[in-house]
Amino acid sequence: MSTASGTRTFKVSVEGNIASGKSTFLDYFNLSPDVEVRTEPVEKWRNLHGHNMLALLYKDPTRWALSLQTYVQLTMLQMHTKPHERPITIMERSIFSARHCFVENLYHSGKMPTPEYIVLDEWYQWLVANTDVHVDLIVYLRTRPEVCLARMYERDRKEENKVPLAYLNGLHELHENWLVRQVTVKPPAPVLVLDANSNMSDMEHVMEEYREKIMGRS
Ligand SMILES: Cc1cc2cn([C@H]3C[C@H](O)[C@@H](CO)O3)c(=O)nc2[nH]1
């Protein structure tokens, strides 16, 4: 994918569980003029023409999982395909984690009926085959679910205030299967695994190292 000015864009997706530290990690890259950071469009999911799709999901997942995940898939596709202005684009999550982590988790935890799961997968398979959603590198912020649970409650996003550890455990295992064990589907790009359990502010040196790794690969 080339930028408007014609140079090739290096595309990175930062993956990880809920409250694994992605926003903090992305903040470190927001400083560089060569990097465009594209954060997860969670505000769109919280206000779709006045409807809070995220709140609806957590209130009644079986009723609303398809609606939210269909809209997530659209907003992630928009994030992948928006014209790239800078040599490096770093995205918060991707159409891939939408499908292989969040949709999979809802389905395998019995919150999404099989026909709805198949409809989402048909859309996903067509989009991946017919649009340019490629990424060149995945950075996986690897955490223990208990660490995410504590950070999630500390962040205190109102829709998430009843999300149980079991939900984070499910998402964790799916990230591990996808990005580390690679037993289910192969990741779409090489994976850099970063241990994100310690407090992000203690990780300045690690962030610096990763910034060099990512800038070096671009
Ligand atoms: C790609 C993708 C991200 C994503 C986030 N979420 C939820 C988890 C968090 O509570 C919130 C912000 O990441 O949205 C979801 O239900 N489905 C998703 N799919």
JSON list of C-alpha atoms and ligand atoms in Angstrom, two decimals, residues 18 22 40 42 45 54 57-58 68-69 72 76 92-95 97-99 102-103 106 152 155 157 159-160 163 167 171, ligand 1:
[
{"chain": "A", "resi": 18, "resn": "ILE", "atom": "CA", "xyz": [-9.19, -5.63, 27.00]},
{"chain": "A", "resi": 22, "resn": "LYS", "atom": "CA", "xyz": [-2.65, -0.78, 23.96]},
{"chain": "A", "resi": 40, "resn": "GLU", "atom": "CA", "xyz": [-9.85, 1.68, 17.88]},
{"chain": "A", "resi": 42, "resn": "VAL", "atom": "CA", "xyz": [-14.74, 2.54, 20.30]},
{"chain": "A", "resi": 45, "resn": "TRP", "atom": "CA", "xyz": [-19.46, 1.69, 18.96]},
{"chain": "A", "resi": 54, "resn": "LEU", "atom": "CA", "xyz": [-21.21, -1.60, 23.32]},
{"chain": "A", "resi": 57, "resn": "LEU", "atom": "CA", "xyz": [-23.65, -6.06, 23.91]},
{"chain": "A", "resi": 58, "resn": "TYR", "atom": "CA", "xyz": [-22.74, -6.25, 27.60]},
{"chain": "A", "resi": 68, "resn": "LEU", "atom": "CA", "xyz": [-22.11, -4.88, 17.42]},
{"chain": "A", "resi": 69, "resn": "GLN", "atom": "CA", "xyz": [-19.66, -7.23, 15.67]},
{"chain": "A", "resi": 72, "resn": "VAL", "atom": "CA", "xyz": [-17.10, -3.39, 14.46]},
{"chain": "A", "resi": 76, "resn": "MET", "atom": "CA", "xyz": [-12.23, -1.82, 11.32]},
{"chain": "A", "resi": 92, "resn": "GLU", "atom": "CA", "xyz": [-5.18, -0.46, 17.47]},
{"chain": "A", "resi": 93, "resn": "ARG", "atom": "CA", "xyz": [-6.47, -3.99, 16.73]},
{"chain": "A", "resi": 94, "resn": "SER", "atom": "CA", "xyz": [-7.63, -5.13, 13.31]},
{"chain": "A", "resi": 95, "resn": "ILE", "atom": "CA", "xyz": [-10.33, -6.87, 11.27]},
{"chain": "A", "resi": 97, "resn": "SER", "atom": "CA", "xyz": [-8.71, -9.83, 15.91]},
{"chain": "A", "resi": 98, "resn": "ALA", "atom": "CA", "xyz": [-12.32, -8.78, 15.43]},
{"chain": "A", "resi": 99, "resn": "ARG", "atom": "CA", "xyz": [-12.96, -12.14, 13.77]},
{"chain": "A", "resi": 102, "resn": "PHE", "atom": "CA", "xyz": [-13.97, -11.27, 19.71]},
{"chain": "A", "resi": 103, "resn": "VAL", "atom": "CA", "xyz": [-16.42, -13.02, 17.39]},
{"chain": "A", "resi": 106, "resn": "LEU", "atom": "CA", "xyz": [-18.81, -14.74, 21.69]},
{"chain": "A", "resi": 152, "resn": "MET", "atom": "CA", "xyz": [-10.22, -2.59, 33.38]},
{"chain": "A", "resi": 155, "resn": "ARG", "atom": "CA", "xyz": [-10.12, 2.49, 34.03]},
{"chain": "A", "resi": 157, "resn": "ARG", "atom": "CA", "xyz": [-15.42, 2.36, 31.52]},
{"chain": "A", "resi": 159, "resn": "GLU", "atom": "CA", "xyz": [-20.08, -0.49, 29.94]},
{"chain": "A", "resi": 160, "resn": "GLU", "atom": "CA", "xyz": [-17.36, -2.83, 31.23]},
{"chain": "A", "resi": 163, "resn": "VAL", "atom": "CA", "xyz": [-17.22, -7.92, 32.62]},
{"chain": "A", "resi": 167, "resn": "TYR", "atom": "CA", "xyz": [-14.65, -13.26, 29.54]},
{"chain": "A", "resi": 171, "resn": "LEU", "atom": "CA", "xyz": [-10.22, -13.64, 24.95]},
{"chain": "B", "resi": 1, "resn": "LIG", "atom": "C1", "xyz": [-11.77, -5.66, 16.80]},
{"chain": "B", "resi": 1, "resn": "LIG", "atom": "C2", "xyz": [-12.61, -5.61, 18.00]},
{"chain": "B", "resi": 1, "resn": "LIG", "atom": "C3", "xyz": [-12.36, -4.82, 19.12]},
{"chain": "B", "resi": 1, "resn": "LIG", "atom": "C4", "xyz": [-13.41, -5.07, 20.00]},
{"chain": "B", "resi": 1, "resn": "LIG", "atom": "C5", "xyz": [-13.68, -4.56, 21.27]},
{"chain": "B", "resi": 1, "resn": "LIG", "atom": "N1", "xyz": [-14.81, -5.01, 21.89]},
{"chain": "B", "resi": 1, "resn": "LIG", "atom": "C6", "xyz": [-15.12, -4.45, 23.20]},
{"chain": "B", "resi": 1, "resn": "LIG", "atom": "C7", "xyz": [-14.11, -4.83, 24.24]},
{"chain": "B", "resi": 1, "resn": "LIG", "atom": "C8", "xyz": [-14.00, -3.60, 25.10]},
{"chain": "B", "resi": 1, "resn": "LIG", "atom": "O1", "xyz": [-14.98, -3.65, 26.13]},
{"chain": "B", "resi": 1, "resn": "LIG", "atom": "C9", "xyz": [-14.34, -2.44, 24.17]},
{"chain": "B", "resi": 1, "resn": "LIG", "atom": "C10", "xyz": [-13.16, -1.63, 23.70]},
{"chain": "B", "resi": 1, "resn": "LIG", "atom": "O2", "xyz": [-12.15, -2.45, 23.20]},
{"chain": "B", "resi": 1, "resn": "LIG", "atom": "O3", "xyz": [-15.01, -3.02, 23.05]},
{"chain": "B", "resi": 1, "resn": "LIG", "atom": "C11", "xyz": [-15.67, -5.93, 21.31]},
{"chain": "B", "resi": 1, "resn": "LIG", "atom": "O4", "xyz": [-16.66, -6.30, 21.93]},
{"chain": "B", "resi": 1, "resn": "LIG", "atom": "N2", "xyz": [-15.41, -6.41, 20.07]},
{"chain": "B", "resi": 1, "resn": "LIG", "atom": "C12", "xyz": [-14.29, -6.00, 19.42]},
{"chain": "B", "resi": 1, "resn": "LIG", "atom": "N3", "xyz": [-13.79, -6.32, 18.21]}
]
